[in-house]
Each structure stands twice: as structure tokens, then as C-alpha cells.
Coordinates of C-alpha atoms and ligand atoms in Angstrom, one line a residue:
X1 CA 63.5 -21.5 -11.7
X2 CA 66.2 -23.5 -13.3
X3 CA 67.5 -21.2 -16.1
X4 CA 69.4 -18.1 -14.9
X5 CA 69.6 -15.6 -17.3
X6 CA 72.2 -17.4 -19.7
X7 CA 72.9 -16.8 -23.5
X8 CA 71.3 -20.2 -25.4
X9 CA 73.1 -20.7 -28.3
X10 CA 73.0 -24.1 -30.7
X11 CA 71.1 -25.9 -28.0
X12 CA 73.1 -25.3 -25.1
X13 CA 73.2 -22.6 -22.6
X14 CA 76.5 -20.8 -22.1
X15 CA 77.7 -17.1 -19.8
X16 CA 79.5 -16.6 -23.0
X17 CA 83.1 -15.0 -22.9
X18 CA 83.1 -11.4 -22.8
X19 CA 83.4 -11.0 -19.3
X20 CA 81.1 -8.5 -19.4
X21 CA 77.5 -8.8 -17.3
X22 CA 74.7 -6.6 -15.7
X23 CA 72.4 -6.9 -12.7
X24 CA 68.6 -7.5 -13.4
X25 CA 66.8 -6.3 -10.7
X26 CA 63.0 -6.5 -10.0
X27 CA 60.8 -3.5 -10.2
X28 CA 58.8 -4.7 -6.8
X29 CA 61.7 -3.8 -4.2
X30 CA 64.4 -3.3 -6.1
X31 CA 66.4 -6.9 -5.4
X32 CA 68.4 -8.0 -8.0
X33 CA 67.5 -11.1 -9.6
X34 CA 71.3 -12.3 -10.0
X35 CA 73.9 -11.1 -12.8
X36 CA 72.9 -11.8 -16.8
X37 CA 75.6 -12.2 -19.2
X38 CA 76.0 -9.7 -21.9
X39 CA 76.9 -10.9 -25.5
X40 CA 79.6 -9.5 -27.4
X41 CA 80.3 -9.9 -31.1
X42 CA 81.6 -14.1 -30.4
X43 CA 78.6 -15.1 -29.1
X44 CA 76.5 -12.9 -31.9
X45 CA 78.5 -14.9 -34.1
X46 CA 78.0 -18.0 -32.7
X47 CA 74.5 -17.9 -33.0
X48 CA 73.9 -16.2 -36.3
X49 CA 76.0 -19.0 -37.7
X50 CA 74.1 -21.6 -35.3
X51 CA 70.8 -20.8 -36.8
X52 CA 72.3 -20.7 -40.2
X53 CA 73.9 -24.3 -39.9
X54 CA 70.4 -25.3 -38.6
X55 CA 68.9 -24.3 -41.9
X56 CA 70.5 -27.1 -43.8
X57 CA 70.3 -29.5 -41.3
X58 CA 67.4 -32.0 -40.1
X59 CA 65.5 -28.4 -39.4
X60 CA 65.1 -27.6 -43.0
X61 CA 64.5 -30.8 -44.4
X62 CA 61.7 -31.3 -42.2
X63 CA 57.9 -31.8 -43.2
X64 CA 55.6 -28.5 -42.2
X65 CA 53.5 -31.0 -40.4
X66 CA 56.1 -32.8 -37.9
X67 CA 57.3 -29.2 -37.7
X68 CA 54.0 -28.2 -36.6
X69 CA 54.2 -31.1 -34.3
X70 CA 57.1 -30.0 -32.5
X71 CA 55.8 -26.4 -31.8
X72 CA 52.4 -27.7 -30.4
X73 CA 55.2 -29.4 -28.0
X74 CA 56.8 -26.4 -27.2
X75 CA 53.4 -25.0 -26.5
X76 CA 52.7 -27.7 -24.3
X77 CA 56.0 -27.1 -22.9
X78 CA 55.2 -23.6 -21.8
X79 CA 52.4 -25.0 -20.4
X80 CA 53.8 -27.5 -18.2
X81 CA 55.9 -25.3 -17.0
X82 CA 53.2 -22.5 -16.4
X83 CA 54.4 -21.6 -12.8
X84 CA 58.1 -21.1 -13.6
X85 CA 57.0 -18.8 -16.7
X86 CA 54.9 -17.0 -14.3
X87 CA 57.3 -17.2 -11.6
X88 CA 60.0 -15.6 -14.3
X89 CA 57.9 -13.1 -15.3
X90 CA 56.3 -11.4 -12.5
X91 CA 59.6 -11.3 -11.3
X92 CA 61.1 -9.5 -13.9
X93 CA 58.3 -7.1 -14.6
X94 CA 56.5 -6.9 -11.0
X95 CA 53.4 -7.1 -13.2
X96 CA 50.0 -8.5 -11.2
X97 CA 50.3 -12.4 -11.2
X98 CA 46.3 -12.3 -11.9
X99 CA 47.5 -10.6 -15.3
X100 CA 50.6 -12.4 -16.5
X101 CA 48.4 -15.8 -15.7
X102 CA 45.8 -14.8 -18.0
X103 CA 47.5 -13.3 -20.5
X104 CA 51.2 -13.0 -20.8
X105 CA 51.5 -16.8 -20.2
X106 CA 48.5 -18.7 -22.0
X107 CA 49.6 -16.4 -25.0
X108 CA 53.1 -17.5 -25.0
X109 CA 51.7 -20.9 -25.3
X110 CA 48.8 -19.8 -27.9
X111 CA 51.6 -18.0 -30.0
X112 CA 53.5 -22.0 -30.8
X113 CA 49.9 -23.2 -31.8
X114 CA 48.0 -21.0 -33.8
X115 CA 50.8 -20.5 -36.2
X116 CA 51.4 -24.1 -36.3
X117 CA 48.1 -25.0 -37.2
X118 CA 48.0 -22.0 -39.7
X119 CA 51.1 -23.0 -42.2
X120 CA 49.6 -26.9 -42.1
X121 CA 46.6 -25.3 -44.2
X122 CA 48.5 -22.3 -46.1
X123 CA 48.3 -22.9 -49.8
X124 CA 50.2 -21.2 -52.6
X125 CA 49.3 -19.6 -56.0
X126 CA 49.4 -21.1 -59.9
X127 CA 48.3 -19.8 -63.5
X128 CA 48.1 -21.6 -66.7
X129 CA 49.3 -19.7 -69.6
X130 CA 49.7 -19.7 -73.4
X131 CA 53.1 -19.4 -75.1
X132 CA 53.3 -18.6 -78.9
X133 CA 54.2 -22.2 -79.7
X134 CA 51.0 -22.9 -78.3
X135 CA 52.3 -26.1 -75.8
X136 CA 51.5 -23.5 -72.7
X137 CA 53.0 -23.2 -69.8
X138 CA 52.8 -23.5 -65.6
X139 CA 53.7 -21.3 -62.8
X140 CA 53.8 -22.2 -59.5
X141 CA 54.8 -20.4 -56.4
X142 CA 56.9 -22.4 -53.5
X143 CA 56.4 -20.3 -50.1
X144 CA 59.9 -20.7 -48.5
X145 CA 61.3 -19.1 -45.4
X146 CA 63.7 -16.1 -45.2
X147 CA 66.3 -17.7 -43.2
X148 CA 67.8 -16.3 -40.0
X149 CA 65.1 -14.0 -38.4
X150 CA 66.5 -11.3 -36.0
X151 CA 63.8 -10.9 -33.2
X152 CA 64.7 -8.1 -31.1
X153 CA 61.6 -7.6 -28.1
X154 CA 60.3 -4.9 -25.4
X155 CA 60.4 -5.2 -21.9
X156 CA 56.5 -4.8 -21.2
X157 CA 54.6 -8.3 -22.3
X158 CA 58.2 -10.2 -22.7
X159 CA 57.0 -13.7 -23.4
X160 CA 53.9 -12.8 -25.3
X161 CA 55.4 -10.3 -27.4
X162 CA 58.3 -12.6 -28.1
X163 CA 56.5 -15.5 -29.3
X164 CA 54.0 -13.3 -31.4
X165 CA 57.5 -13.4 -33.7
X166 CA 59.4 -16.4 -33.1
X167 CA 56.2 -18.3 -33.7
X168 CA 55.4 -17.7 -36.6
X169 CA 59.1 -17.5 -37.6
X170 CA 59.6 -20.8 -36.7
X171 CA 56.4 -22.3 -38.3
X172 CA 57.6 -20.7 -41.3
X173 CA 61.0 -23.0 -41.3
X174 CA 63.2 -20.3 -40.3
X175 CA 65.7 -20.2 -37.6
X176 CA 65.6 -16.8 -34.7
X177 CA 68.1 -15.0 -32.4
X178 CA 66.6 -13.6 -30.0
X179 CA 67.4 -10.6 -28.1
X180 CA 65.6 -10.0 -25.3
X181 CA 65.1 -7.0 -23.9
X182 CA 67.8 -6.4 -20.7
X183 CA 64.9 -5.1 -18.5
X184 CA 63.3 -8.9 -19.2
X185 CA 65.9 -11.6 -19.8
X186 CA 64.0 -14.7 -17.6
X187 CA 61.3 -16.0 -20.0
X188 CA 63.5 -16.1 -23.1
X189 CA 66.2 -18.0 -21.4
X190 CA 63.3 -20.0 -19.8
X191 CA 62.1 -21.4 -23.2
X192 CA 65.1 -22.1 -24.4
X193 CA 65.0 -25.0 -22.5
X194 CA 61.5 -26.1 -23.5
X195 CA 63.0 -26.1 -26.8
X196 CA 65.1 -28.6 -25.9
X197 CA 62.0 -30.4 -23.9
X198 CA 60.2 -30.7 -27.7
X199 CA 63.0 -31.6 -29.4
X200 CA 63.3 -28.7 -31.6
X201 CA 66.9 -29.3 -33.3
X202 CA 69.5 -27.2 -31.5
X203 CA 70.5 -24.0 -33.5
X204 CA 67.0 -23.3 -34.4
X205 CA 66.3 -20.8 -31.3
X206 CA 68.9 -19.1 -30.3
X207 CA 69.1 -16.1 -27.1
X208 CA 71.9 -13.4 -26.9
X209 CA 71.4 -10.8 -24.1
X210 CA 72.3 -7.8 -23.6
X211 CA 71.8 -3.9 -24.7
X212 CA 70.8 -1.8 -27.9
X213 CA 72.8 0.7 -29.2
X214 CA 76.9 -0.7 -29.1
X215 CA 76.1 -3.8 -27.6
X216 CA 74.0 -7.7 -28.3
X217 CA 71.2 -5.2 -30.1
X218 CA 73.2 -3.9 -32.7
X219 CA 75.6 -6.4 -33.4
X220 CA 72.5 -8.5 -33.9
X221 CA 70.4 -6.2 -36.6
X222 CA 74.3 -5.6 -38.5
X223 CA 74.8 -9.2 -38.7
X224 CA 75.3 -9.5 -42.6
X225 CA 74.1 -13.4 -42.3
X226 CA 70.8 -11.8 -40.4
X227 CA 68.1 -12.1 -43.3
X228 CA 65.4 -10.0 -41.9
X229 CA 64.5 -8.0 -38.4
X230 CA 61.5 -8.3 -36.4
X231 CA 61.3 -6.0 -33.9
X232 CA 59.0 -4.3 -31.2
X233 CA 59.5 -1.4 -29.5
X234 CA 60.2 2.5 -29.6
X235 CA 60.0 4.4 -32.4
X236 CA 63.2 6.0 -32.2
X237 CA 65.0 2.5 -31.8
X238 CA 63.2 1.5 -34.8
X239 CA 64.8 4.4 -36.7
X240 CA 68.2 2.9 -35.8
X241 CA 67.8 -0.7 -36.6
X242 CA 65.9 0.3 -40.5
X243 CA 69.5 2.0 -41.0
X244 CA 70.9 -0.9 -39.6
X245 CA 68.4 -3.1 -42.1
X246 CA 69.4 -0.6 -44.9
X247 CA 73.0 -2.5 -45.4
X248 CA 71.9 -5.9 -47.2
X249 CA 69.0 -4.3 -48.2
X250 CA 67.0 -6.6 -45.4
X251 CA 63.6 -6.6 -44.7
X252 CA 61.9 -5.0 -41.5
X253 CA 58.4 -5.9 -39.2
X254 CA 58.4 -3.0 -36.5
X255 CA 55.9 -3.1 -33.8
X256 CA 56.6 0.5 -32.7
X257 CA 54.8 3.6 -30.3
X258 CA 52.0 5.2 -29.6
X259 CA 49.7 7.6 -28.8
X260 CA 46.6 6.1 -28.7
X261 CA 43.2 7.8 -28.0
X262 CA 39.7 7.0 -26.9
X263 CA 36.7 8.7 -28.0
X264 CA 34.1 8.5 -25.9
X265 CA 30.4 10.1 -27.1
X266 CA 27.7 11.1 -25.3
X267 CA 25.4 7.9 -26.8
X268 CA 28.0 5.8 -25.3
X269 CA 27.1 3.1 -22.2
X270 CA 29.0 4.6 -19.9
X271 CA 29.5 1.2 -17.6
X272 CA 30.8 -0.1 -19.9
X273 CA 33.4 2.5 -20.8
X274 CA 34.5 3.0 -17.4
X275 CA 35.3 0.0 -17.3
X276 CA 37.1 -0.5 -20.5
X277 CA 38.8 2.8 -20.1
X278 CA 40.1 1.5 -16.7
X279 CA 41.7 -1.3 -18.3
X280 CA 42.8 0.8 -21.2
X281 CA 44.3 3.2 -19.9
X282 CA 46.1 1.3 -16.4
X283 CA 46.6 -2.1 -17.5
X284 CA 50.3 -3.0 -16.5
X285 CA 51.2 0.2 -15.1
X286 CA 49.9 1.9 -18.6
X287 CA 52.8 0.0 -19.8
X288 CA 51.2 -1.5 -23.2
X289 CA 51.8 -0.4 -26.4
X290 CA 48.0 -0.2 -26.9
X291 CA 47.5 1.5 -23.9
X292 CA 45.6 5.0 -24.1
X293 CA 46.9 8.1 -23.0
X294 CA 44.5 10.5 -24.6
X295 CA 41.0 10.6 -24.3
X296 CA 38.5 13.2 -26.2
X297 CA 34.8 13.0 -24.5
X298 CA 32.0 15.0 -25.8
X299 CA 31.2 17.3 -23.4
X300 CA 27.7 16.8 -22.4
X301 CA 29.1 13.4 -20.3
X302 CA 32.8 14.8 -19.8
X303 CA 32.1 15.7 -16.2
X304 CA 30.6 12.4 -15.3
X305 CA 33.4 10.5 -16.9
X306 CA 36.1 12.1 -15.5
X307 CA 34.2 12.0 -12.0
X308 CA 33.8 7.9 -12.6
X309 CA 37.6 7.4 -14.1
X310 CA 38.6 9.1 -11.2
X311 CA 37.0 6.9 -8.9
X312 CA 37.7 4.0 -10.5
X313 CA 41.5 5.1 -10.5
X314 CA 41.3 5.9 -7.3
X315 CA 40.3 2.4 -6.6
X316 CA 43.4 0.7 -8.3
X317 CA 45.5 -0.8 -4.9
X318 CA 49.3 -1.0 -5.7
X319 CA 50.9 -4.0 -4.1
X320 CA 53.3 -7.4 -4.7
X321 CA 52.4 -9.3 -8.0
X322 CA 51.6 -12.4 -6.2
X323 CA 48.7 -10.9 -3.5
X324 CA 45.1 -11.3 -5.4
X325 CA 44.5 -8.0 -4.5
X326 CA 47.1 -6.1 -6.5
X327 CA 45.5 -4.2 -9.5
X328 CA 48.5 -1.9 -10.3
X329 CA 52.6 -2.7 -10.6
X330 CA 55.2 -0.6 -10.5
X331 CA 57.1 0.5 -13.4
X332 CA 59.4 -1.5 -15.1
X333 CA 62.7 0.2 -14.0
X334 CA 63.5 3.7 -11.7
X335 CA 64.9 4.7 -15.4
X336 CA 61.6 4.4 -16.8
X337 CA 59.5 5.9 -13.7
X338 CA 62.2 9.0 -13.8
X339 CA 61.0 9.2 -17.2
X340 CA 57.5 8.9 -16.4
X341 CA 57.9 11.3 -13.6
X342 CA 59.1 14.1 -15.5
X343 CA 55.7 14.2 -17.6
X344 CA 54.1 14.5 -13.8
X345 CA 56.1 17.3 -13.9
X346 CA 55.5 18.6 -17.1
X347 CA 52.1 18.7 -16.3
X348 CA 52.1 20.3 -13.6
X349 CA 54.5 23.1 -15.0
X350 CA 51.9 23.4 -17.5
X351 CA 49.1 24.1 -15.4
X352 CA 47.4 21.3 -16.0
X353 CA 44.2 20.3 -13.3
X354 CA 45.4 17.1 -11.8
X355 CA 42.1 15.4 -11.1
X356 CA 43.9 12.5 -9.5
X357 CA 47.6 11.2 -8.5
X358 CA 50.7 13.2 -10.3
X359 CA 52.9 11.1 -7.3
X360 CA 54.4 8.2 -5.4
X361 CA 52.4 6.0 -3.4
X362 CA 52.9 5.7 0.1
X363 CA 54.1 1.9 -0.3
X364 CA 55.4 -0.5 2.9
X365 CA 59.1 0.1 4.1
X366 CA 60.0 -3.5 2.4
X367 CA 58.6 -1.8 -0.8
X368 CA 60.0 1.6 -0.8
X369 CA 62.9 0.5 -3.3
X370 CA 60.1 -0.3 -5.7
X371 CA 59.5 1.5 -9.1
X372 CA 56.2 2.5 -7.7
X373 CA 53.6 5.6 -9.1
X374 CA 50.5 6.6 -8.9
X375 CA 47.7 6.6 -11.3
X376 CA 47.2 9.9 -12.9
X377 CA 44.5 11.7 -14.9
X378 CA 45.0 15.4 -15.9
X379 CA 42.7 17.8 -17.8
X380 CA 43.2 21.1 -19.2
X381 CA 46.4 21.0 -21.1
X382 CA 46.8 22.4 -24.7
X383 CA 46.6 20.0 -27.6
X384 CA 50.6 20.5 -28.3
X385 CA 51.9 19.7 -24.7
X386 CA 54.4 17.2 -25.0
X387 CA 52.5 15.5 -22.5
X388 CA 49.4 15.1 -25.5
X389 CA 52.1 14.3 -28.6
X390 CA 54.6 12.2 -26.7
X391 CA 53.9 8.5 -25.5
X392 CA 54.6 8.6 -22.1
X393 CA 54.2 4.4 -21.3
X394 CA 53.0 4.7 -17.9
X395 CA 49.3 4.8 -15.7
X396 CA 48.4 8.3 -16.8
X397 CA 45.7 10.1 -19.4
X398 CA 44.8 13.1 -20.4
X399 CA 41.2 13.7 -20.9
X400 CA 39.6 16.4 -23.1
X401 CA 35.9 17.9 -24.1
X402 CA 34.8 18.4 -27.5
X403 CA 31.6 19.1 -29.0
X404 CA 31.1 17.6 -32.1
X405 CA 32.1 14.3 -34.3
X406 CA 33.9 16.2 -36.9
X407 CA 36.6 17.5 -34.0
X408 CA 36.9 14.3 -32.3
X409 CA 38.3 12.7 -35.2
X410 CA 40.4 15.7 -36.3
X411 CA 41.8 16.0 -32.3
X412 CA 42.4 11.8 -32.8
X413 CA 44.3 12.0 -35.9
X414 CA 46.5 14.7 -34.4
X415 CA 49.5 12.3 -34.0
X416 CA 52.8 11.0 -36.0
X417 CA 51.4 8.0 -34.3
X418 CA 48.9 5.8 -35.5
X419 CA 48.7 2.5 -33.4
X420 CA 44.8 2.4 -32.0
X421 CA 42.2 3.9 -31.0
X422 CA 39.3 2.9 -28.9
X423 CA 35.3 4.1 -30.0
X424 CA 32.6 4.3 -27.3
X425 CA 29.1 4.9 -29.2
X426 CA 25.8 3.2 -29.3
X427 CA 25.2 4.4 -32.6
X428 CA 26.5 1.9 -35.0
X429 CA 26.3 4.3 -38.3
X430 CA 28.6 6.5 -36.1
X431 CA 31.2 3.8 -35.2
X432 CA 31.1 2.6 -39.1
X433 CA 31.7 6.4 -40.3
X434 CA 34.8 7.3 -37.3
X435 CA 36.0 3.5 -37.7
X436 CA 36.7 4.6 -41.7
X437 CA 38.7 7.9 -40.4
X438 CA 41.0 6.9 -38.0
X439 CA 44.5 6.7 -39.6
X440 CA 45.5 3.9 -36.9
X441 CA 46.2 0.1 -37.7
X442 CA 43.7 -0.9 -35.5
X443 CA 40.1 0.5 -34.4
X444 CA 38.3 -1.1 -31.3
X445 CA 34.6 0.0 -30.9
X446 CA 33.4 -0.5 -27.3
X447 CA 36.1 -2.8 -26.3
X448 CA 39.9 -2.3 -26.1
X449 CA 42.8 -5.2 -26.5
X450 CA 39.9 -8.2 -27.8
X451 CA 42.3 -10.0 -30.0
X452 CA 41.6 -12.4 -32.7
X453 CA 44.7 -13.5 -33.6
X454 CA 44.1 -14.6 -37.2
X455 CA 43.4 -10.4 -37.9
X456 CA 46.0 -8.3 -38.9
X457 CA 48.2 -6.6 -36.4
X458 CA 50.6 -3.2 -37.0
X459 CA 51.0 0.4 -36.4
X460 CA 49.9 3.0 -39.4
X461 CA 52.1 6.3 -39.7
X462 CA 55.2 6.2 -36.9
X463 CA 53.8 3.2 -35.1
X464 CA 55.0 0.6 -37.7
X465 CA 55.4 -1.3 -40.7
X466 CA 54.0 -4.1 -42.6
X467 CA 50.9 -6.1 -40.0
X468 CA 51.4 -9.4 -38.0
X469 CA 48.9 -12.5 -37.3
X470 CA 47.5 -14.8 -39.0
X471 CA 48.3 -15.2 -42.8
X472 CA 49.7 -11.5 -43.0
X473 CA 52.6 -12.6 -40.1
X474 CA 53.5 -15.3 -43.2
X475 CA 54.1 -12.1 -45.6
X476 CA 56.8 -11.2 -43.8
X477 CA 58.5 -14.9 -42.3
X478 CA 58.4 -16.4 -45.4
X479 CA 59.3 -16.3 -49.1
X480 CA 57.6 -16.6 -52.4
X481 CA 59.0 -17.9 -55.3
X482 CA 57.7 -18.4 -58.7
X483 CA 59.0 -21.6 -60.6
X484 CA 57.6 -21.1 -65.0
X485 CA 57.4 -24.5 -66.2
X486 CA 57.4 -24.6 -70.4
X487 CA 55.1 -27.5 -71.5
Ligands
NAD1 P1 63.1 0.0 -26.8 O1 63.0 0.4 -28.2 O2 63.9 0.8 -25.9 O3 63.8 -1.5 -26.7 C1 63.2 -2.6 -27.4 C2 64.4 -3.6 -27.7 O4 65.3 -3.0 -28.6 C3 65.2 -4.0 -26.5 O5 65.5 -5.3 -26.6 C4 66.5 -3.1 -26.7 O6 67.6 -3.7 -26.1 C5 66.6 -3.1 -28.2 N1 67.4 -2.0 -28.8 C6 67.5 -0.8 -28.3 N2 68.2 0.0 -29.2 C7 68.7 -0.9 -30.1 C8 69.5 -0.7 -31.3 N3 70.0 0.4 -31.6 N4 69.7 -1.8 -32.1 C9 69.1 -3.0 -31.8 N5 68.3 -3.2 -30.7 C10 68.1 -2.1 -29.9 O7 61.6 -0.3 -26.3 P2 61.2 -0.7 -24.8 O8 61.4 0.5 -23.9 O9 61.8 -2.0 -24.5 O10 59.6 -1.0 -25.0 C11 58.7 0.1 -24.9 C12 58.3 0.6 -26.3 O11 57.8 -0.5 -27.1 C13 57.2 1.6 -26.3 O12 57.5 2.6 -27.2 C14 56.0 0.8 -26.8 O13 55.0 1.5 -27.4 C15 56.6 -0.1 -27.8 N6 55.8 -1.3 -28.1 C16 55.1 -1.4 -29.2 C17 54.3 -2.5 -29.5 C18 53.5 -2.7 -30.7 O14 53.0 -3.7 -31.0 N7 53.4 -1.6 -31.6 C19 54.2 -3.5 -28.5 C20 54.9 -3.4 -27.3 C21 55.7 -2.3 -27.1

């Protein structure tokens, strides 16, 4: 691919002058995938102040409909350039090609047009009222956008989860930095380019890469000409950059953990769990903030599906992103599967029944430096192991009888969390009444990850603020402002 990981900054692509840089490797074998600059506060600077200058240039004089315009080019621009993105990608994340060319990609592309078409139709509000003179008066509200948006993105759907913000943030009129996550710099740098492609005026999408804490992260989220923060990730990080909002009293969208559980009841069709719960729970290496890691089945059906996730687990061949047959990556980084390892352990310690996995794969020699793990299902640990409360954010559930509706919901809600939750029933009264009680921003019932995104995205309780998509993702990326008009 032609863009090495690079800062882009007012439409031109530069190593930036700290001297400083870090080596990207890939999850599949360990290579590195070359050096990628890291920004200091100069080129933080730089393109805070580009996206600010872009504000009053061409940028913010333009009509919402040739703005539109330009983003169904940068769409199209993704699109074009489908095999680099993919290329990029699976390279960065070792994730399945089969996956990142049927989701990760076409929803990068999706993210330009849907938001686009969205703000073309957007209307505003207006009352009539009386004054005491009696000649009346108008009020009007003009939707305007916040100004420079801060994006700051995870590591684990890089391109998707990116242009879920800078989107709608562009549509919008405003002007992003971006800071990647350093696990996942290629796709960010990648479009920078295609931004060029479409024409979108220089300054309006900028890239800075680099760390969190004491490095591009932070310097980003304190920037005092940053207007608002966007940002998906861990909790914990999320904690840091509100205190970081906190001066300038700016607003925040977090995207944050989870710990997201399944119910499954004995009336459910169990094919079609199995097969949901597969994808739920071991999609991208478990590596999805959606992704569940607790499941609560009642317990006439508990033994046959454990016995069939098992099996199907079982089933899930590790291997290169690009062979047809790979179901499961490796883990983003050895960081991460260290982390990830030391719940195996936990587990274990704990006396927990490891119906499958708990290891490493046996992987080819050429493979061995790979961030490889295996699938893992455990039973039998109490409700307060840390592996049940704490996201983990890797191919691994724990599952769990019960015996009655009243305690599935109850064992569900027993989280700080509150991302999703998945509901396998037949019985649709059921899935109304449990769909009403589940403190999470989002309830799937017999399906997991189907996505209309028109519908409001976002985390309740620790999992995040405010809700993304459709009109709700205009809440936060834009402005009102009432004009009052005396007659
Ligand atoms: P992370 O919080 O470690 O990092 C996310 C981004 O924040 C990275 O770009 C990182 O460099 C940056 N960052 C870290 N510390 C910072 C600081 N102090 N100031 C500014 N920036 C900082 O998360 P991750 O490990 O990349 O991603 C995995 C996490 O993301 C999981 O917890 C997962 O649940 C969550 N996630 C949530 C959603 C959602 O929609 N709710 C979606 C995807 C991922």
C-alpha cells in the first residue's frame, strides 16, 4: 500500500519532527510492519490549528449538499481502493480477510454515505409566539457544527469504528483529528489520501499518531481549541480523557466496555443460538466491544448447549487472515494476549471446569511469533470472579445455569457495565418483558451485532455516554441555536 503510517496534517502527509517513532508489528507472526511516527505537541498543534483554519475557509462556507457530495466520494474512494483497505487492515489486526471484507471495509465506506444522505434531509425547529405589544414574534433554530472534533479510536474494528465518528463529524461541517489507535495506524493514514482523492479541502481530516496517556492521546483531548471528544474504547481511558474534557467544559461521546451477556431459555431454537452464540462470543478473537463473555442458560438445555458451543468452538481453525479457511485470529498484540492469558489463569486458580481450550494453539513454526490463543469456555465459577465482572476482550465465555426468568435478569444486570445483551426465546411476551429490564443500551432478541444504522447506538451505566447513529449521532456533532425574531 502506498501510505506508510505517516501523520496527515492540512492535506499533506508528514513524519513530523519529534524524532520520536514506534514499531507496528502484525499480530499473525509477529513482523513489523515498518516504523510509525509519533506526534508530539508541534504536530498536535499543527493540526488542531489546521482543522480550525479549515472552518473558515471554502469548508465552512460550503452547501450541506456539495458537502454531502464530497463524502459519497470519499465513500466511493474507500471503495476503489477496497484491497488496499483490506490489505491495511488484516495486516494490522491479523483479523480473517473473509470478516474485514464484509464488514470492517463496506462499513467504512457505508459510514461516508449514510450520514451524508442523513444531514441533506435533517430539518430544524420554529414556534410562533405572542409578545404583549401583540406584533408576535419567531424563533428559529440554526443546527451548526461544534468545530474541531477530537476522535480518538480502538484498535479492534479500526476503520469501521473510526468512520462511525468522523462521518457524521464531517457531514455535520466540522473539521476531526484523528488519533488512531498505535495497535492500528494503516487505515487512518490510508484515507487520508482518499480525502485528497474527493477533494475534501485540506485541514478538514487530520491524523496524529501515537500513544494515550503523555503522548498524541492526551495532548489531543487537552487541546484548548479541541471543541468536543469522541471517543471509543476502555472504560478506564474514558475516565481520563472526561477529566481531560472537564477543562473548557467540553463535551464527550464515549463508546466504552463491556460485559455483555446472553440469556438463553429453554423455549429458545437452539440452531439458531449455537450459531449466533458462536459468532457472539468468538468473532474477531472475542475482540468486539459487543462481544459476549457471560452467558446464563436455564438449566433444563444447559448441558446441551454447552456440549454444542463446545463443539462448535472446537471447530473454529486458527490460521493466516488471507486463507478462506481461517475462522479465528490472533490477538491484537502479545500485550493484550498476556492480558488475556492471565484470566486463563485466573480461571483455572479458581477452579473453574474448563470445558474447552484455557491455551495456545499448536500453530506452524512460521506462525509461532503470532499472538495466537485458543478458544475457551469455562463453567462453574462464582458470580464475583473477576473473570464474570471484568471484560476480558478475548475468545472466551463463561456459561452459567439458572432456573427461572426472574434470576436471569437479576444475574444479567449484575454489572457496572451495561453495553448489550443478547435474548434467545421463542416466546415473544418473554422477550418484550426481559427486553424492558435489561439496563444495557442495546437488546438483541435472537440475533447479535444486526445493525440498522439509523438506531441509536451507546453504552448505559459504565459503558458510555450520550448514543450514536442516525439523527441522535447529530445531537452530539452539531449545534443548536435559537435566533427570536420580534415582528
Ligand atoms: P483503549 O482505551 O486502551 O485505547 C483506545 C484509544 O484511546 C487508543 O487510541 C489509545 O491510544 C487512546 N488513549 C489511551 N489512553 C488515552 C488518554 N489518557 N488520553 C487520550 N487517549 C488515550 O482501548 P483499546 O484497548 O484500544 O480498545 C478496546 C476497548 O474498547 C475495550 O474496552 C472495548 O470494549 C472498547 N470498545 C468499545 C466500543 C463501544 O462501542 N462501546 C467499541 C469498540 C471497543
Amino acid at each position: 500500500m502506498s501510505a506508510a503510517a505517516r501523520h496527515f496534517i492540512d492535506g499533506a502527509f508528514t513524519a513530523g519532527s519529534t524524532n520520536r517513532s514506534f514499531e507496528n508489528f502484525t499480530p499473525v507472526d509477529g513482523a513489523s510492519l515498518g516504523l510509525v511516527p509519533e506526534a508530539g505537541e508541534a504536530e498536535v498543534d499543527a493540526a488542531v490549528g489546521a482543522a480550525k483554519a479549515a472552518l473558515s475557509g471554502p469548508w465552512g462556507a460550503m452547501a450541506v449538499a456539495e458537502r454531502a457530495e464530497l463524502l459519497h466520494k470519499v465513500a466511493d474512494g474507500i471503495t476503489a481502493r477496497f484491497d488496499e483497505f483490506l490489505a491495511a487492515e488484516i495486516s494490522d489486526t491479523g483479523k480473517p480477510k473473509s470478516l474485514a471484507a464484509h464488514i470492517d471495509i463496506p462499513r467504512g465506506a457505508a459510514n461516508f454515505k449514510v450520514f451524508a444522505d442523513l444531514v441533506k434531509n435533517v430539518g430544524s425547529e420554529h414556534f410562533s409566539m405572542p409578545t404583549p405589544d401583540g406584533t408576535g414574534a419567531v424563533n428559529y433554530a440554526l443546527r451548526v457544527p461544534k468545530g474541531v472534533i477530537a476522535v480518538i479510536s480502538p484498535w479492534n474494528l479500526p476503520l469501521l469504528l473510526m468512520t462511525w465518528k468522523v462521518g457524521p463529524a464531517l457531514a455535520c461541517g466540522n473539521c476531526v483529528v484523528v488519533k488512531p489507535s498505535e495497535e492500528t495506524p494503516l487505515t487512518a493514514t490510508l484515507l487520508g489520501e482518499v480525502m485528497n482523492e474527493a477533494g475534501v479541502p485540506k485541514g478538514v481530516y487530520n491524523v496524529v499518531h501515537g500513544f494515550g496517556p503523555d503522548s498524541a492521546g492526551e495532548l489531543l483531548t487537552r487541546h484548548p481549541d479541541v471543541d468536543a471528544i469522541t471517543f471509543t474504547g476502555e472504560t478506564a481511558t474514558g475516565e481520563a480523557i472526561m477529566a481531560a474534557a472537564a477543562r473548557g467544559v467540553r463535551d464527550v461521546s464515549f463508546e466504552l466496555g463491556g460485559k455483555n451477556p446472553a440469556l438463553v431459555f429453554a423455549d429458545c431454537d437452539m440452531d439458531k443460538v449455537i450459531e449466533g452464540t458462536l459468532r457472539s462470543v468468538f468473532a474477531n478473537c472475542g475482540q468486539v466491544c459487543l462481544s459476549t463473555e457471560r452467558i446464563y442458560v436455564e438449566r433444563p438445555v444447559f448441558d446441551e448447549f454447552t456440549a454444542r458451543l463446545k463443539a462448535g468452538a472446537e471447530a473454529l481453525t486458527p490460521g493466516v487472515p488471507e486463507d478462506p479457511d481461517t475462522k479465528l485470529g490472533p490477538l491484537i498484540s502479545a500485550e493484550h494476549r498476556a492480558k488475556v492469558m492471565s484470566y486463563y489463569a485466573r480461571a483455572k486458580e479458581e477452579g473453574a471446569e474448563i470445558v474447552t481450550g484455557g491455551g495456545v494453539p499448536d500453530m506452524p513454526e512460521a506462525l509461532s511469533d503470532g499472538c495466537w490463543i485458543e478458544p475457551t469456555i469455562w463453567t462453574g465459577l462464582s458470580d464475583n470472579s473477576a473473570v464474570n465482572r471484568e471484560e476480558i476482550f478475548g475468545p472466551c465465555c463463561h456459561i452459567r445455569p439458572f432456573d427461572d426468568e426472574a434470576e436471569a435478569v437479576a444475574l444479567a444486570n449484575d454489572t457496572p457495565y451495561g453495553l448489550c445483551c443478547s435474548l434467545w426465546t421463542e416466546n415473544l411476551s418473554r422477550a418484550h418483558r426481559v427486553s424492558a429490564q435489561m439496563e444495557t443500551g442495546l437488546t438483541w432478541v435472537n440475533c447479535w451485532f444486526l445493525r440498522d444504522l439509523r438506531t441509536p447506538f451507546g453504552g448505559a451505566k459504565q459503558s458510555g455516554i450520550g448514543r450514536e447513529g442516525g439523527v441522535h449521532s447529530l445531537e452530539f456533532y452539531s449545534e443548536l441555536r435559537n435566533v427570536c425574531v420580534k415582528l
